[in-house]
Amino acid sequence: MTRTTDQQTTRRTTDPYPWRPTRRRLTDTLLTALAPVAACSVALGALSTWVAVGRAGDPARIEVTAGRVFLPYGDTRDTAAFFRITNSGDADDRLVRVSSPGVGGEVTLGRHRTMGGGAAYRDEVDSAAVPAHGGLSMSPHGLDVILRAGARWELGDPVPFTLHFRRSGPVTVEAVVVSPGDVRASP
């Protein structure tokens, strides 16, 4: 028996083609190579999508300045606040909400619309775009923050606000109470 084994061993080592491709061996080899190729393809697709939707490069860099709140006049406490928002980053962002602990009631985003004959109305807005390398200036004739004034506000009082952005998160800033006729009221 030992002799037969030696002959088989001798035959295998002298064979010029010791490994023969078979259908099973080729299938196993292709399946083994397919897994890393598929993983690389998925990763490349995910990275391409990430770049295409603006997530690559610098994120949005938001700065909020020139906060002003109109002191209400007459018998109403409804008023508006205005801010200048700049985005020096490479990605767009959205202002999605505004809040303030110094305000009595709900704070919403709104837009003034002018109709024919000098009439105007206010629409509530869900969010506002802040483009990359651009900005957003709120004004009494466009986008503003609609709120109910505090009971004891006086000219020059600071009012804290937090502006919430979709990508950048919250930014806390103070707005100064000004008279609606004040030239400096426009940011």
Backbone as JSON, one array per atom type, in Angstrom:
{
  "sequence": "MTRTTDQQTTRRTTDPYPWRPTRRRLTDTLLTALAPVAACSVALGALSTWVAVGRAGDPARIEVTAGRVFLPYGDTRDTAAFFRITNSGDADDRLVRVSSPGVGGEVTLGRHRTMGGGAAYRDEVDSAAVPAHGGLSMSPHGLDVILRAGARWELGDPVPFTLHFRRSGPVTVEAVVVSPGDVRASP",
  "N": [[0.8, -1.19, 0.0], [1.9, 1.21, 0.72], [3.63, 1.59, -1.32], [1.95, 2.16, -3.52], [0.92, 4.63, -2.84], [3.24, 6.17, -2.93], [3.73, 6.06, -5.65], [1.54, 7.46, -6.65], [2.03, 9.97, -5.57], [4.41, 10.6, -6.81], [3.54, 10.73, -9.42], [1.86, 12.95, -9.34], [3.58, 15.1, -8.79], [5.19, 15.17, -11.0], [3.53, 15.84, -13.0], [2.94, 18.15, -15.59], [0.89, 20.05, -15.52], [-0.37, 20.7, -12.75], [-2.62, 21.88, -11.57], [-5.83, 21.95, -12.64], [-8.21, 23.81, -14.39], [-11.54, 23.74, -13.51], [-15.09, 23.75, -13.95], [-16.35, 24.26, -11.47], [-14.17, 25.25, -9.93], [-13.6, 27.63, -11.36], [-16.04, 29.01, -11.03], [-16.07, 29.36, -8.23], [-13.81, 31.0, -7.95], [-14.58, 33.32, -9.41], [-16.81, 34.16, -7.88], [-15.53, 34.76, -5.48], [-13.98, 36.95, -6.25], [-15.98, 38.72, -6.93], [-17.25, 39.83, -4.64], [-15.49, 41.89, -3.39], [-15.4, 43.66, -5.59], [-18.09, 44.4, -5.89], [-18.51, 45.67, -3.41], [-16.76, 47.86, -3.64], [-17.98, 49.19, -5.79], [-20.46, 49.94, -4.68], [-19.56, 51.67, -2.65], [-18.31, 53.67, -4.2], [-20.54, 54.64, -5.6], [-22.04, 55.69, -3.45], [-20.31, 57.71, -2.5], [-20.25, 59.36, -4.79], [-22.9, 60.23, -4.88], [-22.98, 61.64, -2.46], [-21.24, 63.76, -3.01], [-22.65, 64.93, -5.14], [-25.01, 65.93, -3.96], [-24.08, 68.0, -2.49], [-22.75, 67.61, -0.08], [-20.06, 67.29, 0.13], [-16.86, 68.87, 0.6], [-16.6, 72.09, 2.19], [-18.87, 72.52, 4.88], [-22.07, 74.21, 5.41], [-21.63, 77.46, 6.67], [-22.91, 79.39, 8.92], [-23.77, 82.72, 9.77], [-25.36, 85.05, 11.82], [-26.54, 88.29, 11.87], [-27.25, 91.8, 12.61], [-29.75, 91.93, 14.01], [-33.02, 92.99, 14.52], [-35.97, 94.16, 16.16], [-39.22, 95.27, 15.78], [-40.75, 97.72, 17.8], [-43.96, 97.39, 18.93], [-46.81, 99.41, 18.06], [-49.71, 101.34, 18.97], [-52.69, 99.52, 19.85], [-51.94, 96.86, 19.6], [-49.91, 93.94, 20.12], [-48.59, 92.47, 18.32], [-45.83, 91.98, 16.21], [-42.73, 92.23, 14.32], [-39.58, 90.65, 13.59], [-36.23, 90.99, 12.32], [-33.42, 89.76, 10.52], [-30.02, 89.51, 9.35], [-28.65, 87.03, 7.47], [-25.82, 85.18, 6.73], [-24.05, 82.89, 4.66], [-21.11, 81.46, 4.49], [-20.11, 79.07, 3.72], [-19.66, 76.04, 1.68], [-21.99, 74.65, 1.19], [-25.53, 74.64, 0.73], [-28.09, 75.81, 3.0], [-30.96, 75.74, 5.22], [-33.21, 77.87, 6.87], [-35.24, 76.79, 9.32], [-36.77, 77.2, 11.58], [-37.66, 79.5, 14.19], [-37.06, 80.55, 17.48], [-37.75, 81.99, 20.75], [-37.05, 82.84, 24.07], [-37.8, 85.22, 25.18], [-40.22, 86.09, 24.23], [-43.73, 86.48, 24.13], [-45.69, 83.95, 23.36], [-46.27, 82.25, 20.18], [-43.68, 81.94, 17.72], [-43.13, 82.59, 14.39], [-42.11, 82.06, 10.95], [-42.6, 84.4, 8.35], [-43.94, 85.91, 5.35], [-44.36, 88.93, 3.65], [-46.74, 89.88, 1.32], [-47.61, 91.81, -1.49], [-50.56, 93.11, -2.83], [-52.62, 94.23, -5.59], [-53.61, 97.69, -5.62], [-52.41, 98.59, -3.29], [-52.85, 96.98, -1.13], [-51.85, 94.54, 1.3], [-50.77, 91.34, 2.52], [-49.97, 88.75, 4.9], [-48.14, 85.77, 4.71], [-47.62, 82.59, 6.2], [-44.51, 80.91, 6.45], [-42.79, 77.88, 5.86], [-40.01, 77.36, 5.75], [-36.81, 78.86, 4.88], [-34.51, 79.39, 2.27], [-30.96, 79.45, 2.48], [-28.49, 80.23, 0.59], [-25.34, 78.72, -0.45], [-22.32, 80.54, -0.12], [-23.71, 82.9, -0.05], [-26.57, 84.69, 1.06], [-29.27, 85.76, 3.21], [-31.45, 88.34, 3.61], [-33.63, 89.62, 5.84], [-36.63, 91.57, 5.79], [-39.09, 94.24, 6.25], [-40.61, 94.14, 3.99], [-40.51, 91.67, 2.91], [-39.35, 88.53, 3.76], [-39.78, 87.75, 7.2], [-39.74, 87.5, 10.84], [-42.44, 86.58, 12.67], [-44.04, 87.62, 15.59], [-45.17, 87.95, 19.04], [-44.9, 90.76, 20.99], [-42.98, 91.34, 23.99], [-44.37, 92.31, 27.16], [-43.15, 94.48, 28.45], [-41.31, 95.73, 26.79], [-38.9, 98.09, 25.68], [-37.47, 100.76, 23.71], [-34.3, 99.89, 22.44], [-33.92, 97.65, 24.04], [-32.48, 94.38, 24.44], [-33.4, 91.36, 22.79], [-33.45, 87.93, 23.05], [-32.95, 85.46, 20.52], [-33.24, 82.29, 18.88], [-32.17, 80.89, 16.0], [-32.94, 78.23, 13.98], [-31.31, 75.98, 11.93], [-31.35, 73.72, 9.18], [-29.03, 72.14, 8.48], [-26.85, 73.34, 9.83], [-27.63, 73.64, 12.44], [-28.71, 75.15, 15.6], [-28.49, 78.73, 16.02], [-27.77, 81.23, 18.22], [-28.76, 84.52, 18.89], [-28.96, 88.08, 19.56], [-31.56, 90.44, 19.2], [-32.24, 93.88, 18.69], [-34.59, 96.09, 20.11], [-36.35, 98.32, 18.15], [-37.74, 101.37, 16.78], [-40.44, 101.27, 14.43], [-40.21, 103.23, 12.43], [-37.55, 103.84, 12.35], [-34.59, 104.4, 10.62], [-32.41, 102.74, 10.85], [-33.6, 100.34, 11.3], [-33.84, 98.59, 9.23], [-32.06, 95.79, 8.3]],
  "CA": [[0.0, 0.0, 0.0], [2.79, 2.34, 0.78], [4.2, 1.75, -2.64], [0.95, 2.79, -4.37], [0.88, 6.03, -2.44], [4.44, 6.8, -3.47], [3.57, 6.2, -7.1], [0.57, 8.55, -6.89], [2.71, 11.21, -5.23], [5.37, 10.83, -7.87], [2.8, 11.09, -10.61], [1.34, 14.31, -9.16], [4.64, 16.1, -8.84], [5.79, 15.21, -12.33], [2.51, 16.32, -13.94], [3.27, 19.53, -15.96], [-0.26, 20.91, -15.2], [-0.92, 20.12, -11.53], [-3.94, 22.45, -11.26], [-6.66, 22.0, -13.84], [-9.43, 24.58, -14.16], [-12.81, 23.06, -13.69], [-16.22, 24.67, -13.87], [-16.53, 24.6, -10.06], [-13.07, 26.12, -9.5], [-13.79, 28.94, -11.99], [-17.18, 29.65, -10.38], [-15.63, 29.79, -6.91], [-12.88, 32.12, -8.13], [-15.36, 34.5, -9.8], [-17.61, 34.6, -6.74], [-14.61, 35.35, -4.53], [-13.59, 38.26, -6.77], [-17.16, 39.56, -7.08], [-17.57, 40.52, -3.39], [-14.81, 43.19, -3.27], [-15.79, 44.54, -6.69], [-19.42, 44.92, -5.55], [-18.34, 46.6, -2.29], [-16.16, 49.09, -4.19], [-18.99, 49.86, -6.61], [-21.43, 50.57, -3.77], [-18.88, 52.79, -2.0], [-18.14, 54.72, -5.2], [-21.86, 55.23, -5.83], [-22.41, 56.48, -2.28], [-19.49, 58.92, -2.51], [-20.7, 60.21, -5.89], [-24.15, 60.85, -4.44], [-22.63, 62.58, -1.41], [-20.69, 64.94, -3.67], [-23.67, 65.55, -5.98], [-26.0, 66.66, -3.17], [-23.44, 69.13, -1.83], [-22.23, 67.29, 1.25], [-18.6, 67.29, 0.11], [-16.3, 70.2, 0.76], [-16.94, 72.78, 3.43], [-20.3, 72.57, 5.18], [-22.61, 75.56, 5.54], [-21.12, 78.23, 7.82], [-23.94, 80.41, 9.08], [-23.58, 83.84, 10.69], [-26.58, 85.87, 11.91], [-26.21, 89.64, 12.37], [-28.21, 92.88, 12.38], [-31.07, 91.58, 14.53], [-33.88, 94.11, 14.91], [-37.37, 93.85, 16.44], [-40.02, 96.49, 15.85], [-41.57, 97.96, 18.98], [-45.31, 97.57, 18.41], [-47.48, 100.67, 18.42], [-51.17, 101.2, 19.02], [-53.2, 98.57, 20.84], [-51.53, 95.49, 19.27], [-48.58, 93.5, 20.55], [-48.0, 91.73, 17.2], [-44.72, 92.72, 15.61], [-41.85, 91.42, 13.47], [-38.13, 90.74, 13.79], [-35.49, 90.88, 11.06], [-32.02, 89.4, 10.69], [-29.21, 89.29, 8.15], [-28.04, 85.7, 7.59], [-24.85, 84.91, 5.68], [-23.54, 81.52, 4.61], [-19.81, 81.49, 3.81], [-19.71, 77.69, 3.43], [-19.85, 75.51, 0.33], [-23.25, 73.92, 1.1], [-26.75, 75.39, 1.03], [-28.75, 75.48, 4.26], [-32.33, 76.26, 5.31], [-33.74, 78.32, 8.14], [-36.45, 76.01, 9.45], [-37.59, 77.59, 12.72], [-37.11, 80.54, 15.05], [-37.66, 80.52, 18.82], [-37.25, 83.03, 21.65], [-37.6, 82.8, 25.42], [-38.24, 86.57, 25.56], [-41.41, 86.44, 23.46], [-44.96, 85.88, 24.65], [-46.46, 83.27, 22.33], [-45.62, 81.53, 19.09], [-42.79, 82.66, 16.81], [-43.2, 81.94, 13.09], [-41.55, 82.75, 9.79], [-43.65, 84.89, 7.48], [-43.55, 86.71, 4.18], [-45.36, 89.94, 3.27], [-47.06, 89.9, -0.12], [-48.35, 93.01, -1.87], [-51.57, 92.9, -3.87], [-52.96, 95.47, -6.27], [-54.31, 98.7, -4.84], [-51.71, 98.9, -2.07], [-53.17, 96.04, -0.05], [-50.81, 93.54, 1.57], [-51.13, 90.3, 3.47], [-48.84, 88.0, 5.41], [-48.19, 84.31, 4.58], [-46.69, 81.84, 7.04], [-43.53, 80.21, 5.64], [-42.22, 76.74, 6.57], [-38.56, 77.47, 5.82], [-36.24, 79.8, 3.92], [-33.2, 78.95, 1.77], [-29.77, 80.26, 2.69], [-27.59, 79.61, -0.38], [-23.9, 78.71, -0.21], [-21.63, 81.77, -0.53], [-24.73, 83.93, -0.22], [-27.22, 85.05, 2.3], [-30.69, 86.05, 3.28], [-31.72, 89.54, 4.39], [-35.04, 89.78, 6.15], [-37.06, 92.97, 5.75], [-40.54, 94.41, 6.41], [-41.27, 93.97, 2.69], [-40.25, 90.31, 2.44], [-39.32, 87.53, 4.82], [-39.54, 88.24, 8.55], [-40.14, 86.63, 11.93], [-43.68, 87.12, 13.23], [-44.07, 87.31, 17.01], [-45.92, 88.81, 19.95], [-43.91, 91.49, 21.78], [-43.03, 91.25, 25.44], [-45.21, 93.37, 27.74], [-42.37, 95.62, 28.96], [-40.23, 96.1, 25.89], [-38.64, 99.5, 25.42], [-36.46, 100.95, 22.66], [-32.94, 99.54, 22.82], [-33.85, 96.38, 24.79], [-32.07, 93.2, 23.66], [-34.33, 90.22, 22.83], [-32.72, 86.75, 22.56], [-33.59, 84.59, 19.53], [-32.46, 81.16, 18.38], [-32.55, 80.53, 14.64], [-32.63, 76.82, 13.79], [-31.0, 75.67, 10.54], [-31.43, 72.28, 8.9], [-27.71, 71.5, 8.52], [-25.92, 73.99, 10.76], [-28.12, 73.6, 13.81], [-29.19, 76.42, 16.14], [-27.61, 79.88, 16.2], [-28.41, 82.16, 19.15], [-28.4, 85.91, 18.61], [-29.86, 89.05, 20.16], [-32.1, 91.49, 18.34], [-32.47, 95.11, 19.44], [-35.92, 96.68, 19.89], [-36.25, 99.62, 17.47], [-38.99, 101.95, 16.32], [-40.68, 100.9, 13.02], [-39.8, 104.3, 11.54], [-36.12, 104.04, 12.48], [-33.87, 104.05, 9.4], [-31.51, 101.63, 11.18], [-34.38, 99.13, 11.52], [-33.63, 97.66, 8.11], [-30.71, 95.23, 8.4]],
  "C": [[0.85, 1.26, 0.0], [3.36, 2.64, -0.59], [3.22, 2.45, -3.58], [0.87, 4.29, -4.06], [2.08, 6.77, -2.98], [4.34, 7.01, -4.97], [2.61, 7.34, -7.42], [1.23, 9.9, -6.61], [3.69, 11.58, -6.32], [4.66, 11.3, -9.12], [2.3, 12.55, -10.5], [2.43, 15.35, -9.3], [5.29, 16.19, -10.21], [4.82, 15.7, -13.38], [2.81, 17.77, -14.3], [2.12, 20.51, -15.64], [-0.93, 20.39, -13.92], [-2.31, 20.67, -11.19], [-4.71, 22.59, -12.55], [-7.91, 22.82, -13.54], [-10.67, 23.73, -14.45], [-13.9, 24.1, -13.57], [-16.43, 25.14, -12.42], [-15.44, 25.55, -9.57], [-13.21, 27.52, -10.1], [-14.95, 29.7, -11.33], [-16.79, 30.17, -9.0], [-14.7, 31.0, -6.99], [-13.63, 33.4, -8.49], [-16.2, 35.03, -8.65], [-16.74, 35.27, -5.67], [-14.19, 36.76, -4.97], [-14.77, 39.23, -6.83], [-17.47, 40.36, -5.82], [-16.82, 41.85, -3.25], [-15.17, 44.17, -4.38], [-17.15, 45.17, -6.4], [-19.32, 45.94, -4.42], [-17.74, 47.92, -2.77], [-17.16, 49.87, -5.03], [-20.02, 50.57, -5.74], [-20.8, 51.78, -3.1], [-18.69, 53.96, -2.97], [-19.46, 55.41, -5.5], [-22.29, 56.12, -4.68], [-21.6, 57.78, -2.22], [-19.9, 59.88, -3.62], [-21.99, 60.93, -5.52], [-23.88, 61.91, -3.38], [-22.08, 63.88, -2.0], [-21.78, 65.67, -4.46], [-24.69, 66.34, -5.18], [-25.37, 67.76, -2.32], [-22.91, 68.85, -0.45], [-20.7, 67.28, 1.28], [-18.09, 68.72, 0.24], [-16.69, 70.79, 2.1], [-18.44, 72.74, 3.66], [-20.78, 74.03, 5.2], [-22.02, 76.21, 6.79], [-22.02, 79.46, 7.95], [-23.52, 81.46, 10.1], [-24.85, 84.69, 10.64], [-26.2, 87.19, 12.55], [-27.41, 90.56, 12.17], [-29.62, 92.52, 12.83], [-31.82, 92.81, 15.03], [-35.29, 93.58, 15.15], [-38.11, 95.18, 16.5], [-40.78, 96.55, 17.16], [-42.99, 98.19, 18.47], [-45.9, 98.9, 18.85], [-48.98, 100.45, 18.34], [-51.56, 100.17, 20.07], [-52.83, 97.12, 20.53], [-50.15, 95.18, 19.83], [-47.91, 92.68, 19.45], [-46.94, 92.6, 16.53], [-43.87, 91.76, 14.76], [-40.39, 91.66, 13.84], [-37.44, 90.45, 12.46], [-34.03, 90.58, 11.36], [-31.33, 89.36, 9.33], [-28.46, 87.98, 8.38], [-27.08, 85.52, 6.42], [-24.34, 83.49, 5.81], [-22.24, 81.55, 3.8], [-19.31, 80.09, 3.47], [-20.01, 77.29, 2.0], [-21.17, 74.76, 0.15], [-24.43, 74.84, 1.43], [-27.29, 74.94, 2.39], [-30.15, 76.07, 4.23], [-32.62, 76.69, 6.73], [-35.1, 77.64, 8.3], [-37.35, 76.44, 10.61], [-36.87, 78.68, 13.49], [-37.82, 80.42, 16.39], [-37.05, 81.64, 19.66], [-37.88, 82.87, 23.02], [-38.15, 84.15, 25.87], [-39.5, 87.02, 24.87], [-42.62, 85.75, 24.07], [-45.78, 85.26, 23.53], [-45.6, 82.62, 21.27], [-44.78, 82.47, 18.22], [-42.81, 81.9, 15.49], [-42.46, 82.74, 12.03], [-42.7, 83.2, 8.91], [-43.09, 85.7, 6.34], [-44.69, 87.67, 3.86], [-45.52, 89.91, 1.76], [-47.9, 91.15, -0.39], [-49.31, 92.66, -3.0], [-51.83, 94.24, -4.54], [-53.71, 96.42, -5.36], [-53.66, 99.01, -3.5], [-52.02, 97.97, -0.91], [-52.04, 95.02, 0.08], [-51.36, 92.51, 2.54], [-49.88, 89.51, 3.84], [-49.1, 86.5, 5.27], [-47.22, 83.7, 5.58], [-45.8, 81.01, 6.11], [-42.93, 79.07, 6.46], [-40.71, 76.85, 6.77], [-38.09, 78.48, 4.77], [-34.83, 79.34, 3.55], [-32.13, 79.97, 2.11], [-28.69, 79.65, 1.79], [-26.12, 79.67, 0.04], [-23.28, 79.97, -0.81], [-22.62, 82.89, -0.8], [-25.35, 84.26, 1.12], [-28.7, 85.3, 2.13], [-30.85, 87.28, 4.16], [-33.22, 89.66, 4.59], [-35.38, 91.26, 6.16], [-38.57, 93.05, 5.95], [-41.31, 94.16, 5.11], [-41.06, 92.57, 2.12], [-40.36, 89.34, 3.6], [-39.04, 88.18, 6.17], [-39.95, 87.18, 9.57], [-41.34, 87.29, 12.61], [-43.76, 86.67, 14.69], [-44.97, 88.27, 17.77], [-44.9, 89.43, 20.9], [-44.1, 91.24, 23.27], [-43.77, 92.46, 26.0], [-44.41, 94.61, 28.13], [-41.21, 96.02, 28.04], [-40.13, 97.61, 25.75], [-37.57, 99.59, 24.34], [-35.08, 100.63, 23.22], [-32.8, 98.24, 23.61], [-33.34, 95.26, 23.88], [-33.1, 92.07, 23.86], [-33.59, 89.01, 22.27], [-33.58, 85.92, 21.59], [-32.66, 83.42, 19.24], [-33.02, 80.81, 17.01], [-32.06, 79.11, 14.4], [-32.47, 76.54, 12.29], [-30.95, 74.16, 10.34], [-30.07, 71.59, 9.05], [-26.8, 72.06, 9.61], [-26.37, 73.93, 12.21], [-28.53, 74.99, 14.3], [-28.09, 77.48, 16.26], [-28.36, 80.87, 17.08], [-27.85, 83.56, 18.92], [-29.37, 86.83, 19.34], [-30.3, 90.05, 19.1], [-32.41, 92.69, 19.23], [-33.86, 95.64, 19.09], [-35.73, 98.08, 19.32], [-37.65, 100.1, 17.09], [-39.2, 101.56, 14.85], [-40.24, 101.98, 12.04], [-38.31, 104.55, 11.54], [-35.42, 103.56, 11.2], [-32.96, 102.85, 9.64], [-32.26, 100.32, 11.37], [-34.2, 98.12, 10.4], [-32.22, 97.1, 8.21], [-29.97, 95.36, 7.09]]
}
